[in-house]
Amino acid sequence: MSSNQQFLQNLYEAFNKGEFETIISVMHPDVKWANGVEGGFVYGRDAVREYWINQYKVIQVQLETLKFETDENNRNVVTVHQIVRDLQGNLLADATIEQIFTIENSLISLYEIGETETIQQMIQNRRAPDE
């Protein structure tokens, strides 16, 4: 496992434990972070912190790393199994997605999500009646 892969694996473990400050501490101050719930991006450490605080008022997300790769732009692409539950533990979404990290000077400067639905869309589609 490369140093970037180990770095990211440690962050996934911190995320699953709710240790968000650990992750925020290794972000560039002006990080551009994908909003996986609603779409778009949030900018800067404080905005990421607020995003996570608001997210965890309504859902819990667990991420299991499946594969680490580096793309042609030297970005770290992590394939993860994402499980989203409500606060009562009910399953809302279950998907495999790609999360893409740009790491510069040992700090995350950009976090993107591969082509996928937002968490809101996944939940909405799961609740939609069969036709």
XYZ file of C-alpha atoms in Angstrom, residues 9-128:
120
model
C -7.219 4.323 4.690
C -6.470 5.982 8.036
C -8.891 8.788 7.150
C -11.658 6.329 6.261
C -11.167 4.667 9.631
C -11.361 8.079 11.335
C -14.517 8.950 9.350
C -16.243 5.726 10.400
C -15.437 6.532 14.033
C -16.802 10.084 13.678
C -13.345 11.622 14.181
C -13.974 14.453 11.738
C -11.403 16.855 13.168
C -8.709 14.286 12.334
C -9.747 14.479 8.683
C -10.233 18.244 8.646
C -6.723 18.698 10.040
C -5.219 17.187 6.865
C -7.261 19.298 4.454
C -5.901 22.335 2.701
C -7.470 25.440 4.339
C -9.206 26.208 1.014
C -10.207 22.613 0.246
C -12.893 22.015 -2.371
C -15.065 19.169 -1.017
C -17.866 17.381 -2.874
C -21.272 17.526 -1.194
C -22.347 13.913 -1.545
C -25.757 14.555 -0.022
C -27.091 17.386 -2.179
C -24.527 17.756 -4.965
C -22.112 20.582 -5.676
C -19.180 21.470 -3.447
C -18.379 23.136 -0.148
C -15.252 25.254 0.182
C -12.841 25.446 3.096
C -12.374 23.487 6.314
C -15.135 25.307 8.221
C -17.661 24.578 5.478
C -16.725 20.867 5.471
C -17.113 20.752 9.258
C -20.566 22.382 9.019
C -21.557 20.033 6.188
C -20.693 16.969 8.291
C -22.389 18.344 11.419
C -25.599 18.927 9.462
C -25.350 15.585 7.674
C -24.996 13.640 10.914
C -28.111 15.256 12.374
C -30.194 13.173 9.937
C -28.096 10.264 8.571
C -25.152 8.047 9.432
C -22.715 7.019 6.692
C -20.280 4.113 6.851
C -17.609 3.619 4.207
C -15.677 0.435 3.488
C -12.682 0.764 1.170
C -12.641 -1.801 -1.626
C -9.905 -0.623 -4.005
C -7.241 2.089 -4.307
C -6.021 3.345 -7.689
C -4.198 6.331 -9.141
C -5.637 7.877 -12.299
C -3.869 9.534 -15.230
C -3.992 12.889 -13.393
C -2.247 11.392 -10.340
C -5.448 11.618 -8.294
C -6.179 8.927 -5.731
C -9.346 7.053 -6.683
C -10.887 4.981 -3.909
C -13.743 2.586 -4.610
C -15.896 2.320 -1.488
C -18.984 0.496 -0.310
C -21.223 3.221 1.121
C -24.016 2.390 3.551
C -26.380 5.170 4.624
C -28.752 4.740 7.568
C -31.185 7.015 9.352
C -30.632 7.786 13.032
C -32.766 4.775 14.002
C -30.508 2.443 12.021
C -32.844 1.866 9.074
C -31.055 1.318 5.754
C -31.575 4.247 3.370
C -28.967 3.594 0.679
C -26.367 0.977 -0.175
C -24.009 1.645 -3.092
C -20.503 1.235 -4.433
C -19.023 4.592 -5.429
C -15.703 6.148 -6.400
C -14.242 8.899 -4.249
C -11.420 10.905 -5.805
C -8.777 12.788 -3.833
C -6.190 15.296 -4.976
C -3.390 15.444 -2.399
C -0.846 18.265 -2.528
C 1.932 18.748 0.027
C 0.370 16.037 2.232
C -2.981 17.888 2.359
C -6.260 17.094 0.608
C -6.929 19.996 -1.750
C -9.843 18.480 -3.686
C -12.365 15.727 -3.009
C -14.665 14.607 -5.807
C -17.183 11.831 -6.234
C -17.268 9.704 -9.377
C -20.387 9.680 -11.481
C -23.158 8.615 -9.140
C -26.381 9.832 -7.631
C -26.322 12.047 -4.567
C -27.308 10.427 -1.280
C -30.630 12.300 -1.481
C -31.286 10.790 -4.922
C -30.340 7.292 -3.724
C -32.729 7.551 -0.779
C -35.511 8.952 -2.958
C -35.075 6.180 -5.539
C -35.049 3.517 -2.829
C -38.354 4.861 -1.462
C -39.989 5.138 -4.901
